[in-house]
CSV table of C-alpha atoms and ligand atoms in Angstrom, one decimal:
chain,number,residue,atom,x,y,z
V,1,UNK,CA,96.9,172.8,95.6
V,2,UNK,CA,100.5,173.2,97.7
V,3,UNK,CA,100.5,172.8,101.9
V,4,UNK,CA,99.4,176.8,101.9
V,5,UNK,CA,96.0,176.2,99.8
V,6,UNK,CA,97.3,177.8,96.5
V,7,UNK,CA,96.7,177.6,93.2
V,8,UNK,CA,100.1,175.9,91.3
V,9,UNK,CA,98.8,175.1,87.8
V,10,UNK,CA,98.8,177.6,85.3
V,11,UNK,CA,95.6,178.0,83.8
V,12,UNK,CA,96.6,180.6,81.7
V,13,UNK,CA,98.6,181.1,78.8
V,14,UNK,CA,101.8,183.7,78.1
V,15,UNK,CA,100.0,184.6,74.9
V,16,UNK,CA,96.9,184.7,76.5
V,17,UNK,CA,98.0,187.5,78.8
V,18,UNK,CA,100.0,189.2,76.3
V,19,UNK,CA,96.5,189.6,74.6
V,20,UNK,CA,95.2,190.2,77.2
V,21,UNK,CA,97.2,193.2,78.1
V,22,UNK,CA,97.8,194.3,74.3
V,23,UNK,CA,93.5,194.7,74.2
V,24,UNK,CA,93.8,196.2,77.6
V,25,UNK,CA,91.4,194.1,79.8
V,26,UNK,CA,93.5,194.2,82.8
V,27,UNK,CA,91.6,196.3,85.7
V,28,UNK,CA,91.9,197.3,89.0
V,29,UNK,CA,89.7,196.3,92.4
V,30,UNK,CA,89.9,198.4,95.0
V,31,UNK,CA,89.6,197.2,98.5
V,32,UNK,CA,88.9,199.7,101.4
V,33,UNK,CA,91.2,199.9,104.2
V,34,UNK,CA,89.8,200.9,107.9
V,35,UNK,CA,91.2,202.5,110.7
V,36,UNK,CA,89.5,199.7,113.6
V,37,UNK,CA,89.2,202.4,116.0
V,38,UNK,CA,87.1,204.9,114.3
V,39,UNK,CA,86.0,203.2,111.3
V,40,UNK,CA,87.2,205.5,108.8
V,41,UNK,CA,88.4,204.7,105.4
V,42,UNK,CA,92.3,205.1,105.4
V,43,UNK,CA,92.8,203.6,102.1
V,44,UNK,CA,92.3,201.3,99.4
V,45,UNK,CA,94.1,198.2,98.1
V,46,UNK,CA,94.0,197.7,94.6
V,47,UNK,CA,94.0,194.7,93.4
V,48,UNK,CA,93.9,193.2,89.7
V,49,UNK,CA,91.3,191.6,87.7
V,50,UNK,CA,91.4,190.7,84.3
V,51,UNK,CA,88.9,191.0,82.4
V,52,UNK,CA,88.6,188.7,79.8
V,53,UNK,CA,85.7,188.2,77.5
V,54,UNK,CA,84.5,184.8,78.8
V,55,UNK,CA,85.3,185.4,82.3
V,56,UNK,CA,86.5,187.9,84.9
V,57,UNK,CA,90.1,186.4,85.8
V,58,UNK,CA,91.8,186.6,89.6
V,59,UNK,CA,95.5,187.2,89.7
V,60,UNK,CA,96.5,184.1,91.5
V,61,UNK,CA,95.8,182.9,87.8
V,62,UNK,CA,97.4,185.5,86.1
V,63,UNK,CA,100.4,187.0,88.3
V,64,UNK,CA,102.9,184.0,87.9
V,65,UNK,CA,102.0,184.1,84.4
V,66,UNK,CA,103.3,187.8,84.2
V,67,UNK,CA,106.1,187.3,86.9
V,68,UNK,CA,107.7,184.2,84.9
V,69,UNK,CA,107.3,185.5,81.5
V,70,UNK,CA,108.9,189.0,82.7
V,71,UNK,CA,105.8,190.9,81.4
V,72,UNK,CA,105.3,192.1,85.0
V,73,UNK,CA,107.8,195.0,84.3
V,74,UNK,CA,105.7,196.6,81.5
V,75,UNK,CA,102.8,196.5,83.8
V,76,UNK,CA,104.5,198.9,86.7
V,77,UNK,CA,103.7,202.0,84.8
V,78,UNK,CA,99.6,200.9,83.9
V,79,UNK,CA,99.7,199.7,87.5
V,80,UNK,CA,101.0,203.6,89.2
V,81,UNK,CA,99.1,205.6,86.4
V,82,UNK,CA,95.6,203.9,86.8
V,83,UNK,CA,95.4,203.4,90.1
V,84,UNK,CA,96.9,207.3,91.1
V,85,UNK,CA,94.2,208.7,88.4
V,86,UNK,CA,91.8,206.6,90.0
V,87,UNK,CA,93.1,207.6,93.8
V,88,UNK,CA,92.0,211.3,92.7
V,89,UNK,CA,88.4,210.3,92.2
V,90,UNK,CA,88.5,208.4,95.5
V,91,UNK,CA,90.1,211.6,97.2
V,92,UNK,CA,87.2,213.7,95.8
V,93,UNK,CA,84.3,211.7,97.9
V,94,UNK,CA,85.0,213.1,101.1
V,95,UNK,CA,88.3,211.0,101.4
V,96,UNK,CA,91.0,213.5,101.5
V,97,UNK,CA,93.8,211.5,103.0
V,98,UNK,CA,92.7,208.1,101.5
V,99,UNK,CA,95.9,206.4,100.3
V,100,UNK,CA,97.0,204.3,97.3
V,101,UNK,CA,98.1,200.7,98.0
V,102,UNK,CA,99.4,198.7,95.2
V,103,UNK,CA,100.9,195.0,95.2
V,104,UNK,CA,104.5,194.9,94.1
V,105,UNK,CA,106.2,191.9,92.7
V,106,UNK,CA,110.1,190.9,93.6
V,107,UNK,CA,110.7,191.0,89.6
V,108,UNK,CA,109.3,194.9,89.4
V,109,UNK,CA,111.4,195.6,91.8
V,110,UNK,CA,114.2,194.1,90.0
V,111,UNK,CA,114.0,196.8,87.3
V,112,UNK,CA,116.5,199.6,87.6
V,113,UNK,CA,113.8,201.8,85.9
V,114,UNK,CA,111.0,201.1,88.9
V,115,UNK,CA,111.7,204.3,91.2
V,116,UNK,CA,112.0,206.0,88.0
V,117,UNK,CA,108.7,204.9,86.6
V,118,UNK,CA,107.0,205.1,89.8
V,119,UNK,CA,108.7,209.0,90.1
V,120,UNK,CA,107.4,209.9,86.8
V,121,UNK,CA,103.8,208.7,86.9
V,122,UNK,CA,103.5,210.8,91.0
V,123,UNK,CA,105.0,213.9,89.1
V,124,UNK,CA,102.4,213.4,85.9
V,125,UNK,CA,99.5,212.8,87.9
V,126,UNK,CA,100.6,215.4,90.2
V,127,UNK,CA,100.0,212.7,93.8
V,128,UNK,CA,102.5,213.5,96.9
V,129,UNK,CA,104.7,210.2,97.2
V,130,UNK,CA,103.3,209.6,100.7
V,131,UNK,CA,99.6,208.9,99.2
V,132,UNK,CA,101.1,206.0,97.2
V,133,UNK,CA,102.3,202.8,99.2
V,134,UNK,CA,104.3,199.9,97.9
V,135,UNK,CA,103.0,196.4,99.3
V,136,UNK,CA,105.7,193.8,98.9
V,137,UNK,CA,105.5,189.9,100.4
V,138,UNK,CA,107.9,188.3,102.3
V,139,UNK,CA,108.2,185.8,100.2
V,140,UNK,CA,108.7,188.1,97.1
V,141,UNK,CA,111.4,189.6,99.2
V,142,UNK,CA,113.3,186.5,99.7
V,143,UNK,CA,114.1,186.2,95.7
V,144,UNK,CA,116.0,189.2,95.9
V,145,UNK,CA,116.4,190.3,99.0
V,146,UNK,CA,119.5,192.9,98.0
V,147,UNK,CA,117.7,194.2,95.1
V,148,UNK,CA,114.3,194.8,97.1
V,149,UNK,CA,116.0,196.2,100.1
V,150,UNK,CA,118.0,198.9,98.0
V,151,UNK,CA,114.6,200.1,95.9
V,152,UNK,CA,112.9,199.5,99.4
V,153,UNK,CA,115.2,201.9,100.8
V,154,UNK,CA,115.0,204.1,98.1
V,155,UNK,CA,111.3,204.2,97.9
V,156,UNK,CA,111.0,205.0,101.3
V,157,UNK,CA,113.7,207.6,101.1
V,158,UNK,CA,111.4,209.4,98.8
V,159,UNK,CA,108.2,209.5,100.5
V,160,UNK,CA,106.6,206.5,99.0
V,161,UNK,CA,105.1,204.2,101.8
V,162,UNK,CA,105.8,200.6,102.0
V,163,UNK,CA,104.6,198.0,104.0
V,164,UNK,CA,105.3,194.2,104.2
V,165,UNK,CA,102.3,191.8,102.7
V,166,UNK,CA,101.5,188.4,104.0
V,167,UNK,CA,103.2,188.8,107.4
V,168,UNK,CA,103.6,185.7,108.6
V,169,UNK,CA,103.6,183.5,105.7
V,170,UNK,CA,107.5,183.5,104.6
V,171,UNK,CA,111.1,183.3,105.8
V,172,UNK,CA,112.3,186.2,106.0
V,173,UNK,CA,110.1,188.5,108.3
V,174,UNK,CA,112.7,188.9,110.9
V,175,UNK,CA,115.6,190.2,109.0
V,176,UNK,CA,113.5,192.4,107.1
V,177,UNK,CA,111.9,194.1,110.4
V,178,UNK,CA,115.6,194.1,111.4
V,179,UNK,CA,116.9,196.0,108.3
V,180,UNK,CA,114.4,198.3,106.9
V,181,UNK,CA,113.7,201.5,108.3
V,182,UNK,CA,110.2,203.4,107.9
V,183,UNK,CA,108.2,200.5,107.2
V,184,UNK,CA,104.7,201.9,106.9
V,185,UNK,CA,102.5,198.7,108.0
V,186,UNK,CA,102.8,195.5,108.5
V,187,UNK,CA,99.9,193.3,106.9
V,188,UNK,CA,99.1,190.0,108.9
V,189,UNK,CA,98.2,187.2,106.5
V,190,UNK,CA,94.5,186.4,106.6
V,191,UNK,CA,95.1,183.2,107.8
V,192,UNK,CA,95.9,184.4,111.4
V,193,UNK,CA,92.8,186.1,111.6
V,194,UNK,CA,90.7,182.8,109.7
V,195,UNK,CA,92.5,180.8,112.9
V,196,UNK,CA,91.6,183.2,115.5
V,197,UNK,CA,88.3,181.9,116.9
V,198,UNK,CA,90.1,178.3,116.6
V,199,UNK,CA,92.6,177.4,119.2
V,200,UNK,CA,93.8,180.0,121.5
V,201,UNK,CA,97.4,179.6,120.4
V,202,UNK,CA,96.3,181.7,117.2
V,203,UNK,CA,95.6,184.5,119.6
V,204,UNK,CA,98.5,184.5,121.7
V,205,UNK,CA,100.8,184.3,118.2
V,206,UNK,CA,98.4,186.9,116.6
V,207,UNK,CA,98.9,190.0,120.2
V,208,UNK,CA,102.8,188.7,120.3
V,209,UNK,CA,102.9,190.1,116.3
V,210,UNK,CA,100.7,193.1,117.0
V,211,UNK,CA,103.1,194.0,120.4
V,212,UNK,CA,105.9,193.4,118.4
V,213,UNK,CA,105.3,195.5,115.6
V,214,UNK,CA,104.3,198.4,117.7
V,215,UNK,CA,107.8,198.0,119.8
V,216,UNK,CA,109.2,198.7,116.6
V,217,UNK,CA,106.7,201.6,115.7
V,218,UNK,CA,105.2,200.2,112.7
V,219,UNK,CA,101.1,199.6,112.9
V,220,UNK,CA,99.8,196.6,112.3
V,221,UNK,CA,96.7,195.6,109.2
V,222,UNK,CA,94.8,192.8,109.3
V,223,UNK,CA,93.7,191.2,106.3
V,224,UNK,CA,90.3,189.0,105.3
V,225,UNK,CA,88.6,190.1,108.4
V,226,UNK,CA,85.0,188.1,107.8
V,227,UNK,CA,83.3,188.4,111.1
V,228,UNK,CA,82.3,191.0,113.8
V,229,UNK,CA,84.2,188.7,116.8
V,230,UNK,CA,87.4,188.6,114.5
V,231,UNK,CA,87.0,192.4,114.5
V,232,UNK,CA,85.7,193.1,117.8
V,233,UNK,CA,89.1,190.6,118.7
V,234,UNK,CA,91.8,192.8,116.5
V,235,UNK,CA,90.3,196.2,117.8
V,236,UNK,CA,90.4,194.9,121.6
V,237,UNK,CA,93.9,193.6,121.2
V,238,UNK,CA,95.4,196.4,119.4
V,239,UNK,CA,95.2,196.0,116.0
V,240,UNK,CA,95.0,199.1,114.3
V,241,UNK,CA,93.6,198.8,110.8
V,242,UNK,CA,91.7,196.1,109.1
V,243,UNK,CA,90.4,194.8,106.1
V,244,UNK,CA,88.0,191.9,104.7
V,245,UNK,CA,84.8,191.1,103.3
V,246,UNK,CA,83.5,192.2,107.1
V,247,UNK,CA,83.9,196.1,105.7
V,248,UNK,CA,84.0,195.4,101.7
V,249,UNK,CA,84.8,193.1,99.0
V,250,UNK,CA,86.9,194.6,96.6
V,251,UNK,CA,85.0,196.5,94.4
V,252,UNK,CA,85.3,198.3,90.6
V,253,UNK,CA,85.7,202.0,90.9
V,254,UNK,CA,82.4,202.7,90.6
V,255,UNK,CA,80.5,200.9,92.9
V,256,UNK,CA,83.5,202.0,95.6
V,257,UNK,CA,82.7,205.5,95.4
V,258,UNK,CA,78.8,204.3,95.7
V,259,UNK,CA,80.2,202.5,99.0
V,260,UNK,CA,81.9,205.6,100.4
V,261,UNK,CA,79.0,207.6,99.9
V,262,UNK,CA,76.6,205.3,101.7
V,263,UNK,CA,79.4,205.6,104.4
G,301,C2E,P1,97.0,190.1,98.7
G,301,C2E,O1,97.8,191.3,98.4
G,301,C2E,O2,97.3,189.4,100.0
G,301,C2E,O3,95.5,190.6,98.6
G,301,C2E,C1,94.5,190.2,99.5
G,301,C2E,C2,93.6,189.1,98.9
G,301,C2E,O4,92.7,188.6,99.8
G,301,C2E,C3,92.8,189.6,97.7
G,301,C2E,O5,92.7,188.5,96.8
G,301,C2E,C4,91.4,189.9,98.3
G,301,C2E,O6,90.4,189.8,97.4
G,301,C2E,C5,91.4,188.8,99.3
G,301,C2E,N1,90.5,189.1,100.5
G,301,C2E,C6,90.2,190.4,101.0
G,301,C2E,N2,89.4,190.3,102.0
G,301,C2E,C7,89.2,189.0,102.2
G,301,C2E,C8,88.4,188.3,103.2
G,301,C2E,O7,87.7,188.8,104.1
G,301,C2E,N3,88.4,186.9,103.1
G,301,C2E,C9,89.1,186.2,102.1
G,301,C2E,N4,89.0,184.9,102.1
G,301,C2E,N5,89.8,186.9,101.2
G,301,C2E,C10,89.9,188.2,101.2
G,301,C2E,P2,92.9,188.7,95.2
G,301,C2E,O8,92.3,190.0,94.8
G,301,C2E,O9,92.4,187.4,94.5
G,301,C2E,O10,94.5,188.8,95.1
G,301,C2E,C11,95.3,187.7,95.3
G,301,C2E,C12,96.8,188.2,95.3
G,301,C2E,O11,97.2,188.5,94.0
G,301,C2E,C13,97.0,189.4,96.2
G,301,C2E,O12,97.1,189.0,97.5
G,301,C2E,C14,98.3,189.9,95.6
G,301,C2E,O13,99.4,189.2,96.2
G,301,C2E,C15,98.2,189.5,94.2
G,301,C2E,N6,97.9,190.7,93.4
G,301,C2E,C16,96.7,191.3,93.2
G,301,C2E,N7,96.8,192.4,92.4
G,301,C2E,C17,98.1,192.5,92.1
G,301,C2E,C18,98.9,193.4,91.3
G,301,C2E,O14,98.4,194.4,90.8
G,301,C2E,N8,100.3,193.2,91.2
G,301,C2E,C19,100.9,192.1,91.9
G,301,C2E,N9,102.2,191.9,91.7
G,301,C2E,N10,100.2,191.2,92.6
G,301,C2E,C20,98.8,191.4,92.7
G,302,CA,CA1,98.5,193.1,99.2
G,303,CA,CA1,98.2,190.1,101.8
């Protein structure tokens, strides 16, 4: 484990995942998205899983396996075409405006062809850009931060929402609130909201983020909300949309649209 709690060994194999990928048993999770104020569904994060035949695998185990072997790049146009095909379904159950999220890595964004691909797949699944949103990490960012701010910019430009993952966790928040316009949200890192019913210097960090971000117009998510004081805290304080195993675990297609309709 490193100081942050995450995983560092690679339990997984290059050729594993090339299998992996070649039999197609990579799949997406969706996670709902809430509006803290009216409890509405506002989106969904999707999230991979693969599914292997002995176990179902999470991508902390599989992600650096794809980002260091370069295999990440020939999953952007699986990752738009699923999870847009699967955004229509979600639309259909009484979730018009529900919107797409989908975790970016700093080495997709390094592909020349990524606005292309991602312009392609909206246009062949017929999806307005602003229904799709790009989430990107800090720390992803600070690899390239040229690179990611150009296709940022350029994403943006078009439509396509993007918001900054992890807030919190990296460098290079600060220049990147400074330098990019139309940033869509900004996600707090779940361990703010874990630390909130700890020490009260959690809370005062957690409303200076939340004033912050709103001086600058962007709203503010919070992410791995468990319990109803961590929510009753965000939605007193501001915070405008949440997410966490409070609302939803992140769930196969399926069983999501069971979950809306319960709703
Ligand atoms: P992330 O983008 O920060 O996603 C949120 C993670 O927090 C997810 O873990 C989710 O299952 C978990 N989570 C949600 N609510 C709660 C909660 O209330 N409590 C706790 N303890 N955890 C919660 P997951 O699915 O294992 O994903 C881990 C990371 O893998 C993601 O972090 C994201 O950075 C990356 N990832 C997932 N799918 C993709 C993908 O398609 N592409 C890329 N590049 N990265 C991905
Ligand atoms: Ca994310
Ligand atoms: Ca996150």
């Amino acid at each position: 484990m490193s100081l942050f709690g995450k995983k560092e060994e690679q339990v997984v194999s290059e050729s594993d995942v090339k299998r992996g990928l070649k039999k197609k048993e990579f799949v997406f999770y969706y996670q709902p998205e809430f509006d803290l104020k009216t409890n509405k569904i506002i989106g969904v994060e999707a999230l991979m899983r693969w599914n292997a035949p002995d176990r179902i695998i999470p991508p902390d185990e599989f992600i650096p396996v794809l980002e260091k072997s370069g295999l990440i790049k020939d999953v952007t146009d699986f990752l738009c075409r699923e999870t847009l095909t699967d955004l229509k379904t979600i639309q259909q159950k009484n979730c018009p405006d529900a919107v797409m999220a989908v975790n970016v890595s700093a080495a997709q964004l390094q592909e020349k062809s990524f606005n292309v691909i991602v312009h392609k797949v909206l246009e062949e699944t017929q999806t307005e850009a602003k229904f799709l949103e790009c989430e990107i990490t800090e720390s992803q960012q600070m690899v390239l931060p040229e690179m990611s701010e150009t296709v940022f910019q350029q994403l943006a430009d078009a439509g396509v929402a993007v918001s900054i993952d992890d807030f919190g966790t990296g460098y290079s928040t600060f220049k990147y609130l400074r330098y990019l316009k139309n940033i869509k949200k900004l996600k707090v890192d779940c361990d703010f909201v874990r630390s909130l019913g700890e020490d009260a210097r959690s809370k005062t960090i957690l409303s200076a983020i939340i004033k912050m971000a709103h001086d600058l117009q962007i709203p503010v998510l919070a992410e791995g909300i468990e319990t109803t004081e961590q929510k009753e805290w965000l939605e007193k304080n501001g915070c405008d949309y949440g997410q966490g195993f409070w609302f939803s675990r992140p769930l196969p297609l399926d069983q999501l649209i069971a979950f809306i309709e319960k709703k």
